CSV table of N, CA and C in Angstrom, one decimal:
chain,number,residue,atom,x,y,z
K,150,MET,N,-27.5,7.7,-6.4
K,150,MET,CA,-26.5,8.4,-5.9
K,150,MET,C,-25.8,8.5,-6.5
K,151,LYS,N,-24.8,9.0,-7.1
K,151,LYS,CA,-23.7,9.2,-7.8
K,151,LYS,C,-22.7,9.0,-7.4
K,152,LYS,N,-21.9,7.6,-8.2
K,152,LYS,CA,-20.3,7.4,-7.1
K,152,LYS,C,-19.4,7.7,-7.8
K,153,VAL,N,-18.4,8.3,-6.8
K,153,VAL,CA,-17.1,8.9,-7.1
K,153,VAL,C,-15.9,8.2,-6.8
K,154,ALA,N,-15.0,8.4,-7.6
K,154,ALA,CA,-13.4,8.0,-7.3
K,154,ALA,C,-12.9,7.9,-6.2
K,155,ASN,N,-12.1,7.2,-5.4
K,155,ASN,CA,-11.7,7.7,-4.1
K,155,ASN,C,-10.2,7.9,-4.3
K,156,ALA,N,-9.4,8.5,-3.3
K,156,ALA,CA,-8.1,8.7,-3.7
K,156,ALA,C,-7.2,7.7,-2.7
K,157,GLY,N,-6.5,7.1,-3.0
K,157,GLY,CA,-5.3,6.8,-1.6
K,157,GLY,C,-3.9,6.6,-2.2
K,158,VAL,N,-3.2,6.3,-1.2
K,158,VAL,CA,-1.9,6.1,-1.0
K,158,VAL,C,-1.3,4.7,-1.0
K,159,GLY,N,0.1,4.5,-1.1
K,159,GLY,CA,0.6,3.3,-0.8
K,159,GLY,C,2.0,3.4,-0.9
K,160,VAL,N,2.8,2.7,0.0
K,160,VAL,CA,4.1,2.7,-0.1
K,160,VAL,C,5.1,1.6,-0.3
K,161,MET,N,5.9,1.6,-1.2
K,161,MET,CA,7.0,0.4,-1.2
K,161,MET,C,8.1,0.8,-0.3
K,162,LEU,N,8.2,0.1,1.0
K,162,LEU,CA,9.4,0.2,1.8
K,162,LEU,C,10.1,-0.6,1.5
K,163,LEU,N,11.5,0.0,1.1
K,163,LEU,CA,12.7,-1.2,0.3
K,163,LEU,C,13.8,-1.3,1.1
K,164,LYS,N,14.0,-2.2,1.4
K,164,LYS,CA,15.4,-2.6,2.1
K,164,LYS,C,16.4,-3.7,1.6
K,165,ASP,N,17.3,-3.6,1.2
K,165,ASP,CA,18.1,-4.5,0.6
K,165,ASP,C,17.1,-5.5,-0.5
K,166,ASP,N,16.6,-4.9,-1.2
K,166,ASP,CA,15.9,-5.3,-2.4
K,166,ASP,C,14.9,-5.8,-1.8
K,167,LYS,N,14.2,-5.9,-0.6
K,167,LYS,CA,13.6,-6.8,-0.1
K,167,LYS,C,12.1,-5.3,0.0
K,168,VAL,N,11.0,-5.7,0.0
K,168,VAL,CA,9.9,-5.1,0.4
K,168,VAL,C,9.0,-5.7,1.4
K,169,LEU,N,8.9,-4.5,2.1
K,169,LEU,CA,7.7,-4.8,3.0
K,169,LEU,C,6.4,-5.2,2.6
K,170,LEU,N,5.5,-6.2,3.1
K,170,LEU,CA,4.3,-6.3,3.1
K,170,LEU,C,3.3,-6.8,4.2
K,171,GLY,N,2.0,-6.5,4.5
K,171,GLY,CA,1.6,-7.3,5.5
K,171,GLY,C,0.5,-8.0,4.9
K,172,LYS,N,0.3,-8.8,5.4
K,172,LYS,CA,-0.8,-10.0,5.5
K,172,LYS,C,-2.4,-9.5,5.8
K,173,ARG,N,-3.0,-8.9,5.2
K,173,ARG,CA,-4.6,-8.5,5.7
K,173,ARG,C,-5.3,-9.7,6.6
K,174,ASN,N,-5.9,-9.2,7.2
K,174,ASN,CA,-7.0,-10.2,7.9
K,174,ASN,C,-7.6,-10.8,7.2
K,175,ASP,N,-8.0,-12.6,7.0
K,175,ASP,CA,-8.9,-12.8,6.0
K,175,ASP,C,-10.2,-12.4,6.2
K,176,ASP,N,-11.0,-11.9,7.6
K,176,ASP,CA,-12.0,-11.4,7.7
K,176,ASP,C,-12.4,-10.0,6.9
K,177,SER,N,-13.3,-10.0,6.1
K,177,SER,CA,-13.2,-8.8,5.2
K,177,SER,C,-14.0,-7.4,5.8
K,178,ILE,N,-14.5,-7.6,7.4
K,178,ILE,CA,-14.7,-6.5,7.9
K,178,ILE,C,-13.6,-5.8,8.6
K,179,LYS,N,-12.4,-7.0,9.2
K,179,LYS,CA,-11.5,-6.6,9.8
K,179,LYS,C,-10.4,-6.4,9.1
K,180,ALA,N,-10.5,-6.7,7.8
K,180,ALA,CA,-9.3,-6.1,6.5
K,180,ALA,C,-9.2,-4.8,6.4
K,181,ASP,N,-10.8,-4.3,6.6
K,181,ASP,CA,-11.1,-3.1,6.0
K,181,ASP,C,-10.4,-2.8,4.8
K,182,SER,N,-11.0,-3.6,4.0
K,182,SER,CA,-10.5,-3.1,2.3
K,182,SER,C,-11.9,-2.9,1.7
K,183,LEU,N,-12.1,-1.5,0.9
K,183,LEU,CA,-13.4,-1.4,-0.2
K,183,LEU,C,-13.2,-2.0,-1.3
K,184,LEU,N,-11.5,-2.7,-1.5
K,184,LEU,CA,-11.2,-3.3,-2.9
K,184,LEU,C,-11.1,-5.0,-2.3
K,185,HIS,N,-11.7,-5.4,-1.7
K,185,HIS,CA,-11.7,-6.8,-1.2
K,185,HIS,C,-10.7,-7.3,-1.2
K,186,GLY,N,-9.4,-6.7,-0.5
K,186,GLY,CA,-8.2,-7.7,-0.3
K,186,GLY,C,-8.1,-8.1,1.1
K,187,GLU,N,-9.1,-8.6,1.6
K,187,GLU,CA,-8.9,-9.6,2.7
K,187,GLU,C,-8.2,-10.8,2.2
K,188,GLY,N,-7.0,-11.1,3.3
K,188,GLY,CA,-6.2,-12.5,3.2
K,188,GLY,C,-5.2,-12.3,2.2
K,189,THR,N,-5.0,-10.9,1.6
K,189,THR,CA,-3.9,-10.7,0.7
K,189,THR,C,-2.9,-9.9,1.3
K,190,TRP,N,-1.6,-10.2,0.5
K,190,TRP,CA,-0.4,-9.3,1.1
K,190,TRP,C,-0.6,-7.9,0.3
K,191,THR,N,0.0,-7.2,1.4
K,191,THR,CA,-0.7,-5.4,0.9
K,191,THR,C,0.8,-4.6,1.2
K,192,CYS,N,1.1,-3.6,0.7
K,192,CYS,CA,2.1,-2.5,1.2
K,192,CYS,C,1.2,-1.7,1.9
K,193,PRO,N,2.1,-0.6,2.8
K,193,PRO,CA,1.5,0.1,3.8
K,193,PRO,C,0.8,1.0,3.0
K,194,GLY,N,-0.6,1.7,3.4
K,194,GLY,CA,-1.3,2.5,2.7
K,194,GLY,C,-2.6,3.1,3.0
K,195,GLY,N,-3.3,3.5,2.6
K,195,GLY,CA,-4.8,3.9,3.0
K,195,GLY,C,-5.4,5.2,2.0
K,196,LYS,N,-6.6,5.4,2.8
K,196,LYS,CA,-7.6,6.4,2.0
K,196,LYS,C,-6.8,7.9,2.3
K,197,LEU,N,-7.0,8.8,1.4
K,197,LEU,CA,-6.5,10.0,1.5
K,197,LEU,C,-7.6,11.2,2.4
K,198,ASP,N,-7.5,11.4,3.3
K,198,ASP,CA,-8.6,12.0,4.1
K,198,ASP,C,-8.7,14.0,3.3
K,199,PHE,N,-9.9,13.9,3.6
K,199,PHE,CA,-10.1,15.4,2.8
K,199,PHE,C,-9.3,16.3,3.5
K,200,GLY,N,-8.7,17.2,2.3
K,200,GLY,CA,-7.7,18.3,2.9
K,200,GLY,C,-6.3,18.1,3.3
K,201,GLU,N,-6.0,16.9,3.2
K,201,GLU,CA,-4.7,16.0,3.9
K,201,GLU,C,-3.7,16.1,2.5
K,202,LYS,N,-2.5,16.5,3.0
K,202,LYS,CA,-1.4,16.6,1.7
K,202,LYS,C,-1.0,15.3,1.8
K,203,ILE,N,-0.6,15.0,0.5
K,203,ILE,CA,-0.2,13.4,0.3
K,203,ILE,C,1.1,12.7,1.0
K,204,VAL,N,1.9,13.6,0.8
K,204,VAL,CA,3.1,13.1,1.7
K,204,VAL,C,2.7,13.2,3.3
K,205,ASP,N,2.1,13.9,3.9
K,205,ASP,CA,1.1,13.5,5.0
K,205,ASP,C,0.6,12.5,5.2
K,206,ALA,N,0.0,11.9,4.1
K,206,ALA,CA,-1.3,10.8,4.1
K,206,ALA,C,0.0,9.5,4.1
K,207,VAL,N,0.8,9.9,3.2
K,207,VAL,CA,1.9,8.5,3.2
K,207,VAL,C,2.6,8.5,4.4
K,208,LYS,N,3.1,9.5,5.2
K,208,LYS,CA,4.2,9.3,6.1
K,208,LYS,C,3.2,8.6,7.4
K,209,LYS,N,1.9,9.2,7.4
K,209,LYS,CA,1.0,8.8,8.6
K,209,LYS,C,0.7,7.6,8.6
K,210,GLU,N,0.3,6.9,7.2
K,210,GLU,CA,-0.3,5.7,6.9
K,210,GLU,C,0.9,4.8,7.5
K,211,ILE,N,2.3,5.0,6.9
K,211,ILE,CA,3.2,4.3,7.3
K,211,ILE,C,3.7,4.1,8.7
K,212,PHE,N,3.5,5.2,9.3
K,212,PHE,CA,3.7,4.9,10.8
K,212,PHE,C,2.7,4.4,11.8
K,213,GLU,N,1.1,4.9,11.4
K,213,GLU,CA,0.1,4.3,11.7
K,213,GLU,C,0.0,2.4,12.0
K,214,GLU,N,0.7,2.1,10.7
K,214,GLU,CA,0.5,0.6,10.6
K,214,GLU,C,1.7,-0.1,10.9
K,215,THR,N,2.8,0.3,10.4
K,215,THR,CA,4.2,0.2,11.0
K,215,THR,C,4.9,0.4,11.8
K,216,GLY,N,4.6,1.5,12.4
K,216,GLY,CA,5.5,2.1,13.4
K,216,GLY,C,6.6,2.9,12.8
K,217,ILE,N,7.1,2.6,11.5
K,217,ILE,CA,8.2,3.3,11.2
K,217,ILE,C,7.7,4.7,10.6
K,218,LYS,N,9.3,5.3,10.8
K,218,LYS,CA,9.1,6.7,10.3
K,218,LYS,C,10.0,7.1,9.0
K,219,ALA,N,9.1,7.5,7.9
K,219,ALA,CA,9.8,7.3,7.0
K,219,ALA,C,10.5,9.3,6.4
K,220,ASN,N,11.5,8.9,6.1
K,220,ASN,CA,12.3,10.2,5.9
K,220,ASN,C,12.4,10.5,4.7
K,221,TYR,N,12.2,10.1,3.5
K,221,TYR,CA,12.1,10.8,2.0
K,221,TYR,C,11.5,9.3,1.5
K,222,LEU,N,10.5,10.4,0.5
K,222,LEU,CA,9.4,9.6,-0.1
K,222,LEU,C,9.3,10.1,-1.8
K,223,ASN,N,9.4,9.1,-2.8
K,223,ASN,CA,9.5,9.5,-4.2
K,223,ASN,C,8.3,8.7,-4.9
K,224,VAL,N,7.5,9.4,-5.6
K,224,VAL,CA,6.4,8.7,-6.5
K,224,VAL,C,6.9,7.9,-7.3
K,225,VAL,N,6.5,6.9,-7.5
K,225,VAL,CA,7.0,6.0,-8.5
K,225,VAL,C,5.6,5.1,-9.3
K,226,SER,N,4.4,5.4,-8.7
K,226,SER,CA,3.2,4.9,-9.6
K,226,SER,C,1.8,5.5,-9.5
K,227,VAL,N,1.3,5.4,-10.0
K,227,VAL,CA,-0.1,6.0,-10.4
K,227,VAL,C,-1.0,4.6,-10.9
K,228,THR,N,-2.3,4.2,-10.2
K,228,THR,CA,-2.6,3.1,-10.5
K,228,THR,C,-4.5,3.4,-10.4
K,229,ASN,N,-5.4,2.7,-10.9
K,229,ASN,CA,-6.9,3.0,-11.1
K,229,ASN,C,-7.3,1.6,-11.0
K,230,GLU,N,-8.0,1.3,-10.0
K,230,GLU,CA,-8.5,0.1,-9.3
K,230,GLU,C,-10.0,0.6,-9.4
K,231,ILE,N,-10.7,-0.5,-9.9
K,231,ILE,CA,-12.5,-0.3,-10.2
K,231,ILE,C,-12.6,-1.9,-9.8
K,232,VAL,N,-13.7,-2.0,-8.8
K,232,VAL,CA,-14.6,-3.2,-8.7
K,232,VAL,C,-15.6,-3.0,-8.7
K,233,SER,N,-16.9,-3.9,-8.5
K,233,SER,CA,-18.0,-3.6,-8.6
K,233,SER,C,-18.4,-2.3,-7.7
K,234,ASP,N,-18.1,-2.5,-6.5
K,234,ASP,CA,-18.3,-1.1,-5.7
K,234,ASP,C,-17.7,-0.2,-5.0
K,235,ALA,N,-16.4,0.3,-6.1
K,235,ALA,CA,-15.7,1.0,-5.1
K,235,ALA,C,-14.4,1.2,-6.5
K,236,HIS,N,-13.9,2.3,-6.2
K,236,HIS,CA,-12.9,3.0,-7.6
K,236,HIS,C,-12.1,3.5,-6.7
K,237,PHE,N,-10.5,3.6,-6.9
K,237,PHE,CA,-9.5,3.9,-6.5
K,237,PHE,C,-8.6,4.3,-7.3
K,238,VAL,N,-8.1,5.5,-7.2
K,238,VAL,CA,-6.9,5.8,-7.9
K,238,VAL,C,-6.0,5.7,-6.5
K,239,THR,N,-4.7,5.1,-6.9
K,239,THR,CA,-3.7,5.2,-5.9
K,239,THR,C,-2.5,5.8,-6.4
K,240,ILE,N,-1.9,6.5,-5.7
K,240,ILE,CA,-0.5,7.1,-5.8
K,240,ILE,C,0.6,6.2,-4.7
K,241,GLY,N,1.3,6.0,-5.8
K,241,GLY,CA,2.4,5.1,-5.1
K,241,GLY,C,4.0,5.5,-4.8
K,242,PHE,N,4.4,5.5,-3.6
K,242,PHE,CA,5.4,5.9,-3.4
K,242,PHE,C,6.8,4.5,-3.1
K,243,LEU,N,7.9,5.4,-3.1
K,243,LEU,CA,8.9,4.4,-2.7
K,243,LEU,C,9.7,5.3,-1.4
K,244,CYS,N,10.0,4.1,-0.9
K,244,CYS,CA,10.7,4.7,0.5
K,244,CYS,C,11.5,3.8,0.8
K,245,LYS,N,13.1,4.2,0.8
K,245,LYS,CA,14.4,3.4,0.8
K,245,LYS,C,15.1,4.2,2.2
K,246,ASP,N,14.5,5.6,2.6
K,246,ASP,CA,15.0,6.2,3.9
K,246,ASP,C,14.2,6.1,4.6
K,247,PHE,N,14.4,5.2,6.0
K,247,PHE,CA,13.4,5.2,7.2
K,247,PHE,C,13.9,4.8,8.0
K,248,GLU,N,13.1,4.8,9.5
K,248,GLU,CA,13.9,4.5,10.5
K,248,GLU,C,12.6,3.6,10.9
K,249,GLY,N,13.3,2.6,11.7
K,249,GLY,CA,12.3,1.7,12.7
K,249,GLY,C,12.3,0.4,11.8
K,250,GLU,N,11.9,-0.7,13.0
K,250,GLU,CA,11.5,-1.9,12.0
K,250,GLU,C,9.9,-2.2,12.1
K,251,PRO,N,9.6,-2.9,11.4
K,251,PRO,CA,8.0,-2.9,11.1
K,251,PRO,C,7.5,-3.9,12.5
K,252,LYS,N,6.4,-3.1,12.8
K,252,LYS,CA,5.8,-3.5,14.2
K,252,LYS,C,4.1,-3.9,13.6
K,253,ILE,N,3.7,-4.6,14.5
K,253,ILE,CA,2.1,-5.1,13.9
K,253,ILE,C,1.2,-3.8,15.0
K,254,MET,N,1.0,-2.8,14.3
K,254,MET,CA,0.3,-1.5,15.2
K,254,MET,C,-1.1,-1.7,14.9
K,255,GLU,N,-1.7,-2.4,13.8
K,255,GLU,CA,-3.2,-2.7,13.6
K,255,GLU,C,-3.6,-4.0,13.6
K,256,PRO,N,-3.6,-4.7,14.7
K,256,PRO,CA,-3.6,-6.4,14.8
K,256,PRO,C,-4.9,-6.7,14.1
K,257,GLU,N,-5.9,-5.7,14.1
K,257,GLU,CA,-7.3,-6.7,13.6
K,257,GLU,C,-7.1,-6.3,11.9
K,258,GLU,N,-6.2,-5.6,11.6
K,258,GLU,CA,-6.5,-5.4,10.2
K,258,GLU,C,-5.1,-6.1,9.4
K,259,ILE,N,-4.0,-5.7,9.9
K,259,ILE,CA,-2.6,-6.7,9.4
K,259,ILE,C,-2.1,-7.9,10.4
K,260,VAL,N,-2.1,-9.0,10.1
K,260,VAL,CA,-1.6,-9.6,11.1
K,260,VAL,C,-0.2,-10.3,11.3
K,261,GLU,N,0.3,-9.4,10.2
K,261,GLU,CA,1.9,-10.0,9.9
K,261,GLU,C,2.6,-8.9,9.2
K,262,TRP,N,3.6,-8.6,9.3
K,262,TRP,CA,4.8,-8.1,8.2
K,262,TRP,C,6.0,-8.9,8.1
K,263,LYS,N,6.2,-8.8,6.9
K,263,LYS,CA,7.3,-9.7,6.3
K,263,LYS,C,8.2,-8.9,5.3
K,264,TRP,N,9.5,-9.0,5.2
K,264,TRP,CA,10.1,-8.6,4.1
K,264,TRP,C,10.2,-9.6,2.8
K,265,PHE,N,10.0,-9.5,1.8
K,265,PHE,CA,10.1,-9.9,0.7
K,265,PHE,C,10.9,-9.8,-0.2
K,266,SER,N,11.7,-10.6,-0.8
K,266,SER,CA,12.8,-10.2,-2.2
K,266,SER,C,11.6,-9.9,-3.0
K,267,LEU,N,12.3,-9.0,-4.1
K,267,LEU,CA,11.6,-8.5,-5.1
K,267,LEU,C,11.5,-9.6,-6.3
K,268,ASN,N,12.6,-10.7,-6.0
K,268,ASN,CA,12.3,-11.9,-7.1
K,268,ASN,C,11.9,-13.1,-6.6
K,269,LYS,N,11.0,-12.9,-5.6
K,269,LYS,CA,10.4,-13.9,-4.6
K,269,LYS,C,9.2,-13.3,-3.9
K,270,LEU,N,8.1,-12.8,-4.2
K,270,LEU,CA,7.5,-12.5,-4.4
K,270,LEU,C,6.2,-13.3,-3.8
K,271,PRO,N,5.1,-13.1,-2.8
K,271,PRO,CA,3.9,-14.1,-2.4
K,271,PRO,C,3.0,-14.1,-3.7
K,272,GLU,N,2.0,-15.3,-3.8
K,272,GLU,CA,1.3,-15.1,-5.1
K,272,GLU,C,0.0,-14.0,-4.5
K,273,ASN,N,-0.4,-14.0,-3.6
K,273,ASN,CA,-1.7,-13.4,-3.3
K,273,ASN,C,-1.5,-11.8,-2.5
K,274,ILE,N,-1.1,-11.1,-3.6
K,274,ILE,CA,-0.8,-9.7,-3.3
K,274,ILE,C,-1.9,-8.8,-3.6
K,275,TYR,N,-2.3,-7.8,-2.8
K,275,TYR,CA,-3.3,-6.9,-3.1
K,275,TYR,C,-3.1,-6.0,-4.4
K,276,PRO,N,-4.3,-6.2,-5.1
K,276,PRO,CA,-3.9,-5.7,-6.7
K,276,PRO,C,-3.5,-4.4,-6.6
K,277,PRO,N,-3.5,-3.4,-6.0
K,277,PRO,CA,-2.8,-2.1,-6.2
K,277,PRO,C,-1.6,-2.3,-5.4
K,278,SER,N,-1.2,-3.1,-4.7
K,278,SER,CA,0.3,-3.3,-3.9
K,278,SER,C,0.8,-3.7,-5.3
K,279,LEU,N,0.5,-4.6,-5.9
K,279,LEU,CA,0.8,-5.7,-7.0
K,279,LEU,C,1.2,-4.6,-8.3
K,280,LYS,N,0.4,-3.9,-8.7
K,280,LYS,CA,0.8,-2.8,-9.8
K,280,LYS,C,1.7,-2.0,-9.1
K,281,LEU,N,1.6,-1.2,-7.9
K,281,LEU,CA,2.8,-0.5,-7.3
K,281,LEU,C,4.1,-1.0,-7.7
K,282,ILE,N,4.1,-2.6,-7.3
K,282,ILE,CA,5.4,-3.1,-7.3
K,282,ILE,C,6.0,-3.2,-8.8
K,283,ASN,N,5.1,-3.7,-9.4
K,283,ASN,CA,5.2,-3.8,-11.2
K,283,ASN,C,5.6,-2.7,-11.6
K,284,ASN,N,4.9,-1.5,-11.5
K,284,ASN,CA,5.2,-0.3,-12.3
K,284,ASN,C,6.9,0.3,-11.5
K,285,TYR,N,7.0,-0.1,-10.7
K,285,TYR,CA,8.6,0.2,-9.9
K,285,TYR,C,9.7,-0.4,-11.0
K,286,LEU,N,9.1,-1.9,-11.1
K,286,LEU,CA,10.4,-3.1,-11.2
K,286,LEU,C,10.3,-2.6,-12.9
K,287,GLU,N,9.0,-2.3,-13.6
K,287,GLU,CA,9.0,-1.8,-15.1
K,287,GLU,C,9.6,-0.2,-15.5
K,288,ASN,N,9.7,0.4,-14.2
K,288,ASN,CA,10.1,1.8,-14.5
K,288,ASN,C,9.2,2.8,-15.1
K,289,LYS,N,7.4,2.3,-14.8
K,289,LYS,CA,6.7,3.1,-15.3
K,289,LYS,C,5.4,3.6,-14.4
K,290,ILE,N,5.6,4.7,-14.6
K,290,ILE,CA,4.5,5.4,-13.4
K,290,ILE,C,3.1,5.0,-13.6
K,291,TYR,N,2.7,4.9,-15.1
K,291,TYR,CA,1.3,4.8,-15.1
K,291,TYR,C,1.3,3.8,-16.4
K,292,LYS,N,0.4,3.1,-16.3
K,292,LYS,CA,0.1,2.1,-17.7
K,292,LYS,C,-1.1,2.1,-18.7
K,293,GLY,N,-1.9,2.9,-18.0
K,293,GLY,CA,-3.0,3.2,-18.6
K,293,GLY,C,-4.4,2.2,-18.2
K,294,ASP,N,-4.1,1.9,-16.9
K,294,ASP,CA,-5.2,0.9,-16.4
K,294,ASP,C,-6.5,1.6,-16.4
C-alpha cells in the first residue's frame, strides 16, 4: 500500500510575548500523535479532515483542545515532518486575537496547558510546534525542510 502525506494545522496562541503550550500525555496511545509526540509540549492543532476548510480546522482544534475562541488567524509557517511511519505537512498559524482562557478539554491527550515566554521555552517541544515557533521568530514561513 502506498504511503501518503497527511495535512495538519497548528497554532501559536500568543499573549504578552508568551505562547500557549500543552503537555501531551506520556502514554503513546493517549497522546494521539502519529509523529510520536508523547510527553512533549505542543501548540494546539490537529489533522485536517477531508473536505474541511483550513481556517475552520484551526478554529475547531483550538476550541476543542483549549475552550478558546479564535477571532483572527494569520499563516506564519509551513513545515514538513517525516518519521518512519508518518508524514505530515503542517500549516502553522498565529493567533493574538482570541477570547477565553485555556482549559483542559481533552484530559486523556493533553494533561496541562501553560503559557511560556518566547525567551524561556521548555526543552521538550513537539517537533512541528518547535518548527512553527522558530519559523515565527525567524520571520520565515518555510525553511525547505
